[in-house]
Tab-separated table of C-alpha atoms in Angstrom:
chain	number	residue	atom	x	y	z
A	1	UNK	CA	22.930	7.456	-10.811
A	2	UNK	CA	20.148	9.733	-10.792
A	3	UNK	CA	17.713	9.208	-13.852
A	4	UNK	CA	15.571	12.018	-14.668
A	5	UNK	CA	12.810	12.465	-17.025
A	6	UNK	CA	11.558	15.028	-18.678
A	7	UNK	CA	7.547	14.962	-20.147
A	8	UNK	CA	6.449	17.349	-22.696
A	9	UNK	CA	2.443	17.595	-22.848
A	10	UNK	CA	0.250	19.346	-25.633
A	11	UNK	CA	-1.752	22.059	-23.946
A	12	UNK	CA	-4.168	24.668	-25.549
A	13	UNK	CA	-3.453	28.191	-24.508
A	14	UNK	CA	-6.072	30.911	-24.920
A	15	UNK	CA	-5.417	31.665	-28.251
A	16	UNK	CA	-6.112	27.931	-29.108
A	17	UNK	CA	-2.378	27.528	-30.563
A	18	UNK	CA	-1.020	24.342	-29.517
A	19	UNK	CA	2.324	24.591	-27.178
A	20	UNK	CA	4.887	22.312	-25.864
A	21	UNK	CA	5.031	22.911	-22.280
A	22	UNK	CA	7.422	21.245	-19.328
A	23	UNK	CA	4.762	19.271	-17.357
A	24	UNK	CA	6.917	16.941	-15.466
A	25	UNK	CA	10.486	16.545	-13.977
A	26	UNK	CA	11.093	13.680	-12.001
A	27	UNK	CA	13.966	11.613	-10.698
A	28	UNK	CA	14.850	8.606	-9.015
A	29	UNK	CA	16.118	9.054	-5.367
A	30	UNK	CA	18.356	6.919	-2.914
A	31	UNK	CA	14.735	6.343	-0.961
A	32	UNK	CA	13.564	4.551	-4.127
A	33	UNK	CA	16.532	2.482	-4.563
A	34	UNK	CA	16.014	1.616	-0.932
A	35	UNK	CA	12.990	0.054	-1.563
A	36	UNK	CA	14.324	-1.637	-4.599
A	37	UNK	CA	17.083	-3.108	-2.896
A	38	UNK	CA	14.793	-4.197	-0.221
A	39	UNK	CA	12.238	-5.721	-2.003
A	40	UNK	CA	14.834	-7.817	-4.061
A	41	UNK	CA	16.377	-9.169	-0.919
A	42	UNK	CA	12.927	-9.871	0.214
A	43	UNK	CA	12.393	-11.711	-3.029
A	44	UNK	CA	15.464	-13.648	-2.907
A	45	UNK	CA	15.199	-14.380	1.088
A	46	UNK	CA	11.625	-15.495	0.828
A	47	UNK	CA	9.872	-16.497	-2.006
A	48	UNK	CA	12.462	-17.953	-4.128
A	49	UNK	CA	13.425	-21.034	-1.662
A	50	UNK	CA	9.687	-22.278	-2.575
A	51	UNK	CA	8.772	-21.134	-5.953
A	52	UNK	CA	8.737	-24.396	-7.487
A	53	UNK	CA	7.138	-26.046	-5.127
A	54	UNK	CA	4.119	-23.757	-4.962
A	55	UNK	CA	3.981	-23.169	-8.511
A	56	UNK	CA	3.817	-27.220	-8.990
A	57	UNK	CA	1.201	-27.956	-6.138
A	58	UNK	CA	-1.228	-24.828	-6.463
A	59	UNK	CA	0.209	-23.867	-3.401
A	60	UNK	CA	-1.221	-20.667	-1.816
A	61	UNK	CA	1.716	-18.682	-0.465
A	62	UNK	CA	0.183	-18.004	3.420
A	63	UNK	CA	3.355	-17.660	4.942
A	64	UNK	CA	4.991	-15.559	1.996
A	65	UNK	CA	1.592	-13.098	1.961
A	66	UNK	CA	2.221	-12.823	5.710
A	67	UNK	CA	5.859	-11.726	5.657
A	68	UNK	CA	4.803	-9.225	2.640
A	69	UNK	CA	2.528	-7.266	4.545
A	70	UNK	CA	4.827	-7.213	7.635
A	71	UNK	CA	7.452	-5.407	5.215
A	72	UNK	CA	4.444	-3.010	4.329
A	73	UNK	CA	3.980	-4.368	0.132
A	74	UNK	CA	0.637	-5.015	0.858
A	75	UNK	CA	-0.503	-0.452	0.884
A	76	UNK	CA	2.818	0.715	-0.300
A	77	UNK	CA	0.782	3.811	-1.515
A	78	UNK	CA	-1.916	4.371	0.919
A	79	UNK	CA	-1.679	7.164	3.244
A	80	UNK	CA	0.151	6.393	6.924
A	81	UNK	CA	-3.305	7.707	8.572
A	82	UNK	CA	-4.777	4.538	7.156
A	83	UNK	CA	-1.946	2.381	7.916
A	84	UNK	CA	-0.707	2.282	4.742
A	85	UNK	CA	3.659	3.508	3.515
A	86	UNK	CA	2.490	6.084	2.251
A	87	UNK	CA	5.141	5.909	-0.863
A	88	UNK	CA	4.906	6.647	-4.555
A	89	UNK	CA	3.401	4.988	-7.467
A	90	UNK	CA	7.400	4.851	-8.032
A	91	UNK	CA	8.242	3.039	-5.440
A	92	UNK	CA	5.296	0.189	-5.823
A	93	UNK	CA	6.758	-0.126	-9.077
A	94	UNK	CA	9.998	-0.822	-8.645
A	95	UNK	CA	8.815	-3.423	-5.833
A	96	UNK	CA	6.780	-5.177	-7.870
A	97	UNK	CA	9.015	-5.339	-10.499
A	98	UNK	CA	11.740	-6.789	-8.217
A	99	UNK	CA	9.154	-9.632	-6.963
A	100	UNK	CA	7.534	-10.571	-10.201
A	101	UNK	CA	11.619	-11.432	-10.845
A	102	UNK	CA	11.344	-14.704	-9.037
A	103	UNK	CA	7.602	-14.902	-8.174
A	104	UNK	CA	4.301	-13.572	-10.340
A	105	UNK	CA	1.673	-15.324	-7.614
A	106	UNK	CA	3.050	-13.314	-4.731
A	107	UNK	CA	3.274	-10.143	-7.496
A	108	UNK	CA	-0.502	-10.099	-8.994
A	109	UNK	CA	-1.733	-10.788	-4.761
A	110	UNK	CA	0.235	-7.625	-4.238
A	111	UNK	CA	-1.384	-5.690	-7.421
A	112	UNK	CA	-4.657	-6.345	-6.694
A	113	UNK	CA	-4.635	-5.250	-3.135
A	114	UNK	CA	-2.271	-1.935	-3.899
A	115	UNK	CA	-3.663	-0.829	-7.145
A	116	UNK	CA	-7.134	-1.816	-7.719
A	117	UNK	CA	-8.534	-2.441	-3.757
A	118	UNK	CA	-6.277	0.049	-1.592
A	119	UNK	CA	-5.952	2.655	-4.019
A	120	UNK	CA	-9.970	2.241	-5.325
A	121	UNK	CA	-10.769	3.127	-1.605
A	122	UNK	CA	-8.632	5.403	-0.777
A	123	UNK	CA	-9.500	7.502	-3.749
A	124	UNK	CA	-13.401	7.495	-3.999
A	125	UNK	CA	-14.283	5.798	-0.818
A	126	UNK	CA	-15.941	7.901	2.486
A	127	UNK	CA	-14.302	8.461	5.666
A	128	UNK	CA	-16.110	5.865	7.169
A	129	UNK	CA	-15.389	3.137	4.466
A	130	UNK	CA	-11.763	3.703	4.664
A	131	UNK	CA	-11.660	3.713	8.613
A	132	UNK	CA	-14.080	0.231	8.262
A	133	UNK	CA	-11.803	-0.997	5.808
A	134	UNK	CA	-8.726	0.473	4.126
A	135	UNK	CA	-7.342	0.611	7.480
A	136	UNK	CA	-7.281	-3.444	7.835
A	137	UNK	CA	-6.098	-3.938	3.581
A	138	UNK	CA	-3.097	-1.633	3.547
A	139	UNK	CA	-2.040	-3.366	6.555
A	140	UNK	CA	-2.620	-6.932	4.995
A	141	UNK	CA	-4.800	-7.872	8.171
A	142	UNK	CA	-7.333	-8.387	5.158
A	143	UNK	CA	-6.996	-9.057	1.325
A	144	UNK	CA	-9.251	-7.772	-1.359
A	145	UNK	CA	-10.118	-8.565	-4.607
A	146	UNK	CA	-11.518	-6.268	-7.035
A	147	UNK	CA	-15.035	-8.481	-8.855
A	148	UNK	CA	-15.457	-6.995	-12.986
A	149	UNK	CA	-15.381	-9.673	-14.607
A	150	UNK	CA	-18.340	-12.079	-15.803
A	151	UNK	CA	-18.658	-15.537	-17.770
A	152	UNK	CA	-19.995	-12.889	-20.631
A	153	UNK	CA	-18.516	-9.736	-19.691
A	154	UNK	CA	-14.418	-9.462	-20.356
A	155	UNK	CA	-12.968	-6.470	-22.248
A	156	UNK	CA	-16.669	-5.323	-22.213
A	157	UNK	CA	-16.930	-3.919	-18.867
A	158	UNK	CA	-20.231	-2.369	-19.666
A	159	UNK	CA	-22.688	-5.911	-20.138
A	160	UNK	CA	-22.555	-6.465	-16.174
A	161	UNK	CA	-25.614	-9.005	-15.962
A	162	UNK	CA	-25.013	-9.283	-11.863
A	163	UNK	CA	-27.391	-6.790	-10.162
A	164	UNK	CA	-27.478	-4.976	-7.379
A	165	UNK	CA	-31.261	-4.025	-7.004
A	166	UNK	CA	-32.073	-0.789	-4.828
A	167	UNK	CA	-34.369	-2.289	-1.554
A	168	UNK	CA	-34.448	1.035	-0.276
A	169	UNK	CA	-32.059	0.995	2.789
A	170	UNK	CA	-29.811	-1.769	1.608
A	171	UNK	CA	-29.379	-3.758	-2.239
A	172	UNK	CA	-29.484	-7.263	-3.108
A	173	UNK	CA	-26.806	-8.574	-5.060
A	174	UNK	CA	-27.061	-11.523	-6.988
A	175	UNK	CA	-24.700	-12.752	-10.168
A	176	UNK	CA	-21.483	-14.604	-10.836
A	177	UNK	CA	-17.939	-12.871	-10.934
A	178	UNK	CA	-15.065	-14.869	-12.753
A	179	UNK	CA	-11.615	-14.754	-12.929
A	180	UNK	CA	-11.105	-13.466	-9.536
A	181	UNK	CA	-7.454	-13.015	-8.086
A	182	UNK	CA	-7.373	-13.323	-4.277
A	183	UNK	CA	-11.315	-14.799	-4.565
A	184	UNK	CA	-10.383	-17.943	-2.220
A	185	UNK	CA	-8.614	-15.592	0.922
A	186	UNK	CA	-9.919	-12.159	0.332
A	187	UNK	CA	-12.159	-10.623	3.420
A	188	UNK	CA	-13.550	-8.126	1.294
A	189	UNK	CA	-14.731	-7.680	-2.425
A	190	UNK	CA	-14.991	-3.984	-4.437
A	191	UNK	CA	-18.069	-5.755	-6.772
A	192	UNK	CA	-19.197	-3.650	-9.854
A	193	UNK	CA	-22.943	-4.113	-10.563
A	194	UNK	CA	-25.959	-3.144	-12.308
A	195	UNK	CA	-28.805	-1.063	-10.880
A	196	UNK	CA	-30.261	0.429	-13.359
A	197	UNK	CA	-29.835	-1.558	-16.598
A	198	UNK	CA	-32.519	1.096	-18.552
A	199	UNK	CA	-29.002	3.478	-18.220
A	200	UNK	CA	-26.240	1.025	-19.403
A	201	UNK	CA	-22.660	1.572	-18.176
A	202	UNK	CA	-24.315	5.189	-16.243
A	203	UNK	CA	-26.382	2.540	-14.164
A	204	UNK	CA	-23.574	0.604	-12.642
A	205	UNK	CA	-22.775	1.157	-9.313
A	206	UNK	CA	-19.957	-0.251	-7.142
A	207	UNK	CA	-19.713	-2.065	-3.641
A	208	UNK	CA	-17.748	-2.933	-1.091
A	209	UNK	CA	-18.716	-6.238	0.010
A	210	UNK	CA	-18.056	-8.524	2.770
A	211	UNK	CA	-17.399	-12.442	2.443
A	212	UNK	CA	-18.615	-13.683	5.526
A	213	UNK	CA	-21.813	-11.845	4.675
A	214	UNK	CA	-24.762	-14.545	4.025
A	215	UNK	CA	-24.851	-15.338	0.102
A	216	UNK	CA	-21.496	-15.111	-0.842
A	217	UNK	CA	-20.202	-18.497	-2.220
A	218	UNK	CA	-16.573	-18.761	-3.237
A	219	UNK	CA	-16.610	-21.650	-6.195
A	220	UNK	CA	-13.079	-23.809	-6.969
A	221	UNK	CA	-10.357	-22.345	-7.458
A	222	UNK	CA	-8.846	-22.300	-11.281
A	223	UNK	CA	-6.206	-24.692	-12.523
A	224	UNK	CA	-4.289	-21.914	-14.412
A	225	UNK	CA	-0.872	-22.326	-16.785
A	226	UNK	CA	0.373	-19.775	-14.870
A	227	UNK	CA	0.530	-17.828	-11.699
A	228	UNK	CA	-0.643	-21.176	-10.332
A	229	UNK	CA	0.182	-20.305	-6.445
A	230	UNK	CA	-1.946	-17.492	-6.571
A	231	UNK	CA	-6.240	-18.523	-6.238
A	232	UNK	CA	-8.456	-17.496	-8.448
A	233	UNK	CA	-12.100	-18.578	-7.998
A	234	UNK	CA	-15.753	-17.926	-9.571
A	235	UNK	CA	-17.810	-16.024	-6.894
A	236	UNK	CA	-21.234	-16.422	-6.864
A	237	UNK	CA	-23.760	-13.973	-5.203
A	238	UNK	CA	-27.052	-15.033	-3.378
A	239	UNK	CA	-29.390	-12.373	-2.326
A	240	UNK	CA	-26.494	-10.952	-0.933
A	241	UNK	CA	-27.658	-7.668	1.519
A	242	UNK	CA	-25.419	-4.792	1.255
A	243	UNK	CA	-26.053	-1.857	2.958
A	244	UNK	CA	-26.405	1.852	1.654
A	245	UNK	CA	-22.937	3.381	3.099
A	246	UNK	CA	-21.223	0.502	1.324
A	247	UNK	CA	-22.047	2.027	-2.342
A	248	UNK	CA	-18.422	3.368	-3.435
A	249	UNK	CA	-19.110	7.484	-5.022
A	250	UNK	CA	-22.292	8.618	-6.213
A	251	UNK	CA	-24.974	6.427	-7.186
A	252	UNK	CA	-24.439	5.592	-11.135
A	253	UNK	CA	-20.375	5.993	-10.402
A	254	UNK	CA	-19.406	2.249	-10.430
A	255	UNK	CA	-18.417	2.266	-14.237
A	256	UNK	CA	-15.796	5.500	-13.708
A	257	UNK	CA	-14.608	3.927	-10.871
A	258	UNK	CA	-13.786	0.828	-12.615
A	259	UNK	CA	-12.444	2.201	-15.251
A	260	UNK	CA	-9.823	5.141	-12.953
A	261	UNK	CA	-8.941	1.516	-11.009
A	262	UNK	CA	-8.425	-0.635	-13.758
A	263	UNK	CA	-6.089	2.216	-15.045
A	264	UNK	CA	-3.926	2.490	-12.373
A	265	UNK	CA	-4.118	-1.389	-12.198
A	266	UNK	CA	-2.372	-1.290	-15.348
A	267	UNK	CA	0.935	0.202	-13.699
A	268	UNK	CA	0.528	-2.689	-11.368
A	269	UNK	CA	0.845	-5.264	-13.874
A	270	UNK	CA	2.783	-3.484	-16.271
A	271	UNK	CA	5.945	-3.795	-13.683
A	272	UNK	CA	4.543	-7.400	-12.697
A	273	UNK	CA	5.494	-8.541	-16.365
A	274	UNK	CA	8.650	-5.988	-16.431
A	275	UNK	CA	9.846	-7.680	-13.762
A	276	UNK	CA	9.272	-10.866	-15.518
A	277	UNK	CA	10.928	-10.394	-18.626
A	278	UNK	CA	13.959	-9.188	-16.421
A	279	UNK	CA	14.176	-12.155	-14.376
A	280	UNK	CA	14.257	-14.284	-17.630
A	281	UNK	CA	17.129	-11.495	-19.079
A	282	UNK	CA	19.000	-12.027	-15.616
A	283	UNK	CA	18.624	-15.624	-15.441
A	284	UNK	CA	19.909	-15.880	-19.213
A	285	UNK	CA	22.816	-14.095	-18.741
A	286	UNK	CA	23.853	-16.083	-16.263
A	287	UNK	CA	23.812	-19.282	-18.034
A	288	UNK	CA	24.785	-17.733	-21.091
A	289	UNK	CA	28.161	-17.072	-18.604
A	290	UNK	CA	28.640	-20.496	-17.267
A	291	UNK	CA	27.176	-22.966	-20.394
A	292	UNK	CA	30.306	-23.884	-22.674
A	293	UNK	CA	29.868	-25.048	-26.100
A	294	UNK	CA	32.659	-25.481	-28.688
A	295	UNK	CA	35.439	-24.555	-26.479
A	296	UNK	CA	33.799	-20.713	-24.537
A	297	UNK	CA	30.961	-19.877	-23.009
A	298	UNK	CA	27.618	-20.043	-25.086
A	299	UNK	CA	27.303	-16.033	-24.514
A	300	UNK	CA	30.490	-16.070	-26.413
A	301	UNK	CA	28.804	-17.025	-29.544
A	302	UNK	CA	27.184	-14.408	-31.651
A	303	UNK	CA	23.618	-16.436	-31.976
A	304	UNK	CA	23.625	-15.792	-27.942
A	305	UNK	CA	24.844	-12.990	-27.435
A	306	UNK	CA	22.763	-11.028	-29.828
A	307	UNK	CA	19.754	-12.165	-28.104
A	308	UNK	CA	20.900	-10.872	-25.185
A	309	UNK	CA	21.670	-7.324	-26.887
A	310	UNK	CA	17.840	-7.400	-28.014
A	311	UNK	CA	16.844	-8.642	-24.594
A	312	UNK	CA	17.906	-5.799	-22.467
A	313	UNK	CA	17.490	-3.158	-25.014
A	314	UNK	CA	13.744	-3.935	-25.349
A	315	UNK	CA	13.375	-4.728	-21.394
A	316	UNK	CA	15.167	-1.440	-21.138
A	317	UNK	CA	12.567	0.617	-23.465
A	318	UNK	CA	9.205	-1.017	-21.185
A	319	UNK	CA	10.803	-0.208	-17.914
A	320	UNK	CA	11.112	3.768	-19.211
A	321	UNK	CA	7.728	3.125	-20.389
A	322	UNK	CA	6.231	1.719	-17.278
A	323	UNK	CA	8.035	4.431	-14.862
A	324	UNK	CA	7.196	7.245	-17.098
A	325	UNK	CA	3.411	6.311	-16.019
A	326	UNK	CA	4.336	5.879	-12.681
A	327	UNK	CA	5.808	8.751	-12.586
A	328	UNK	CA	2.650	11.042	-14.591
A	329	UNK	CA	0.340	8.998	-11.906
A	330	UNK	CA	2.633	10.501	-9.005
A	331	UNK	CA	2.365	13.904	-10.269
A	332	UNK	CA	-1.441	13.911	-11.002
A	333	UNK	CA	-1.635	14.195	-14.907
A	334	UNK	CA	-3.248	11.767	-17.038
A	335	UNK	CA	-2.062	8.779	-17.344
A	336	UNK	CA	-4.521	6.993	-18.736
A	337	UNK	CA	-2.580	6.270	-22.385
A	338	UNK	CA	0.505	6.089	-20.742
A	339	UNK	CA	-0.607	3.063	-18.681
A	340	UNK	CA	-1.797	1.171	-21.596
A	341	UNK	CA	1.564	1.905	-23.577
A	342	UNK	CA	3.313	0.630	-20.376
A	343	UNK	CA	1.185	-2.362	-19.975
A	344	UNK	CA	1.214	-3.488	-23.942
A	345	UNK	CA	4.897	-3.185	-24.562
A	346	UNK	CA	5.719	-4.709	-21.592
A	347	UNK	CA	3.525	-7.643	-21.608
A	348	UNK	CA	4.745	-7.877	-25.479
A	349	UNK	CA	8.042	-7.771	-24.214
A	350	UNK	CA	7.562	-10.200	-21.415
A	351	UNK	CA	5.867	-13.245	-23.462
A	352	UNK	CA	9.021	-12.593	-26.406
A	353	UNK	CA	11.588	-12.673	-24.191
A	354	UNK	CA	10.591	-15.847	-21.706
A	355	UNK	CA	10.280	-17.662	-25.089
A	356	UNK	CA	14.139	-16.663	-26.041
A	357	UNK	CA	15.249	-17.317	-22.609
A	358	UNK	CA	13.865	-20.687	-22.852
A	359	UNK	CA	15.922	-21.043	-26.303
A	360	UNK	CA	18.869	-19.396	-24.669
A	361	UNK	CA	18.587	-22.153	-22.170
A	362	UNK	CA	18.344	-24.987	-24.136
A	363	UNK	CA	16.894	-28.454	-22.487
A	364	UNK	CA	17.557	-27.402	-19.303
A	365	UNK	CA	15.135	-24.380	-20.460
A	366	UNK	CA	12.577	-26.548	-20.357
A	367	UNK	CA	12.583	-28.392	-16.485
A	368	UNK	CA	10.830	-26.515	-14.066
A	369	UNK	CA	14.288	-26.293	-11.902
A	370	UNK	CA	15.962	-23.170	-13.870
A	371	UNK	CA	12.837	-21.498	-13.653
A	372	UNK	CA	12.952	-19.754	-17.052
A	373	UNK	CA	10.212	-22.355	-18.106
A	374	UNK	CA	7.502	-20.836	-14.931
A	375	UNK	CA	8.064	-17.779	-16.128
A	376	UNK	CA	7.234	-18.032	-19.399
A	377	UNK	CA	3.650	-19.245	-18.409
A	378	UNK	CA	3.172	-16.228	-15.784
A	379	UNK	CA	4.347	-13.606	-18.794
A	380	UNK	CA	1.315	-14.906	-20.989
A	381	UNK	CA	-1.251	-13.681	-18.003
A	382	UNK	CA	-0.116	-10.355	-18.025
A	383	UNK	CA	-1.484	-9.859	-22.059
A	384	UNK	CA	-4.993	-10.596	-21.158
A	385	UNK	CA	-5.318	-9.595	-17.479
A	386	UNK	CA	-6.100	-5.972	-16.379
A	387	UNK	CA	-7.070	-5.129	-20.437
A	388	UNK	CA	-6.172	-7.438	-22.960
A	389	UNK	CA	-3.167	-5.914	-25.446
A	390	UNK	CA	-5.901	-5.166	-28.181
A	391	UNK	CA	-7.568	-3.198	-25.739
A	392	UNK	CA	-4.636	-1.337	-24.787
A	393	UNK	CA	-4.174	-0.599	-28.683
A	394	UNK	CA	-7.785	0.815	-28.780
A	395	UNK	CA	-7.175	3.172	-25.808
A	396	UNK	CA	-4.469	4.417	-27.535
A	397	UNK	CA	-5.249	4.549	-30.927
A	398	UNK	CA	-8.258	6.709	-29.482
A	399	UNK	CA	-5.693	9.046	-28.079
A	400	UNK	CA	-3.972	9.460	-31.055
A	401	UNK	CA	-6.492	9.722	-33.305
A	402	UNK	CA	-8.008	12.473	-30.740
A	403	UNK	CA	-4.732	14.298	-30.413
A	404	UNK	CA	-4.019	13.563	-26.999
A	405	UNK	CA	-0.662	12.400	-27.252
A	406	UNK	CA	2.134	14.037	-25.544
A	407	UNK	CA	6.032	13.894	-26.573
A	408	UNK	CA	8.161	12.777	-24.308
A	409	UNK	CA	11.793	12.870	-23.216
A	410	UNK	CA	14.026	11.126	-21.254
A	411	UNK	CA	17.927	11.525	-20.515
A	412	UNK	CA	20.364	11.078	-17.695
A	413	UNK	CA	22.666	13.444	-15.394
């Protein structure tokens, strides 16, 4: 079936009236099905066989990261010059989606590399830095991980107490970084730091950094409730000499560029915790086919079975949402609201529906081997990570309230 979609935006015309104008149409092709189907027999090949087992021992997935960048998840987007696929945001999507089914560690690994390191680079970086490095990430010869976060600065992006002090032909960085996905394997770090704290967020500046460079310290990795296969690690920087050409845009441009990543990081994990609710919807209608109780099967019984109708009508309603911005990102409007609507009902929809599959599921909900139970702890991640959901309802609460929302429309052919 082809799936199109239609996206009315506001637009001022000359006269100032506001108009409804055709901005977008968009479909789904066989190519993007390809990758779908691809991806999920990737998934089902690869990373499901030792789920568990990583998710129980911490276990980073080596092997599984290996295999994903020799199928080319690792730069879906980034342009073929740079080694990357060279797809559409589209296309990532429905990947990730597919492996955050069975496997959130392997998923967020993914994200981070695609949305926030690859695509940072790729968009804002020089020639040089993306023949130095974006050639070796979209490969996945070399992770990244993308460094915001502090012990005291979260969903305020702008109190960045780790410096990066101006030494003439190089800066020294020195702070901590928390939270860090990929912060145990990653080669290279995109680090957003202060340089000018007398200008506030138009001060902040952003890096590309090296970890084998002298005064980078990687500290323990977290013992999460969730995505427990993936690392995450405290990074601590020491004096840390980076060189001019390593500054990412204009000097003063590291607080835009975090904040153009982060959006586009938001598709990323908007389709991670899509694809979770949906493996917890497949999973429980499977069960709900085979579990008997009182004489039929237990998706027989109205108490089941209308959980299931509320399942995949609200999974259905995030994935339009989450491939509408995919699709607004692919043809180079705005998509900053859409994002965060993509992200918050998704990640709302994720955490509600790993709880009912649990229910749906009874006891056996509850053991790690039906795997409803793993997935419930990697859906709570995706409500704080990337933008919490209250942030996500102050970016768009700011749209609305500036009139910056646009209608849109979606049917079928």
């Amino acid at each position: 079936m082809t799936v199109f979609f239609l996206i009315f935006e506001a637009s001022n015309e000359v006269n100032h009236q506001t108009t409804l104008q055709i901005s977008m149409n968009f479909f789904i092709t066989e190519e993007h099905m390809a990758v779908k189907e691809a991806a999920r027999d990737f998934t089902q090949q690869v990373l499901l066989p030792g789920v568990i087992d990583r998710d129980r021992h911490m276990k980073y997935p080596t092997e599984e990261v290996r295999k994903m960048a020799e199928m080319g998840f690792l730069g879906m987007m980034v342009s073929p010059e740079y080694g990357g696929g060279g797809m559409d945001t589209l296309s990532y999507v429905l990947a990730m989606e597919e492996i955050s089914k069975v496997d959130s560690s392997c998923s967020v690994i993914m994200s981070v590399n695609n949305s926030l390191v690859c695509w940072g680079l790729e968009a804002f970086g020089t020639e040089e830095q993306k023949q130095k490095y974006l050639t070796k990430l979209a490969t996945g010869e070399w992770i990244g991980s993308f460094c915001l976060s502090e012990p005291e600065a979260g969903s305020d992006a702008t109190s960045q107490c780790t410096t990066a002090i101006d030494m003439g032909d190089h800066y020294l960085l020195n702070g901590t970084k928390n939270w860090i996905t990929n912060g145990g394997t990653s080669r290279i770090h995109l680090v957003i730091a202060q340089t000018y704290p007398e200008l506030g967020h138009k001060g902040i500046n952003a890096f590309i950094v090296d970890t084998q460079w002298e005064g980078v310290n990687i500290g323990a990795k977290e013992d999460k409730l969730g995505i427990r296969a993936s690392d995450t690690h405290t990074i601590m920087y020491t004096d840390v000499k980076v060189p001019k050409e390593n500054r990412i845009g204009e000097d003063g441009f590291g607080f835009k560029f975090a904040m153009k990543v982060l959006s586009g990081g938001r598709i990323g994990i908007a389709a991670q915790a899509l694809g979770i609710a949906a493996g917890a919807y497949e999973l429980s209608v499977k069960y709900a086919k085979e579990r008997e109780a009182f004489g039929k099967p237990i998706g027989q019984h109205q108490a089941i079975a209308f959980k299931l109708a509320d399942m995949a009508t609200e999974i259905e309603a995030a994935r339009l949402l989450v491939y509408r911005s995919a699709a607004m990102k692919d043809k180079g409007l705005d998509y900053t609201t859409a994002a965060s609507m993509g992200k918050l009902f998704a990640s709302e929809v994720a955490m509600k529906h790993t709880v009912e599959a649990i229910q749906i599921h009874g006891g056996y909900g509850y053991v790690k081997e039906y795997h409803v139970e793993r997935l419930m702890r990697d859906a709570k991640i995706t409500q704080i990570y990337e933008g919490t959901s209250e942030m996500q309802r102050v970016v768009i609460s700011r749209a609305i309230l500036s009139g910056q929302l646009y209608e849109p429309v979606f049917f079928q052919d």
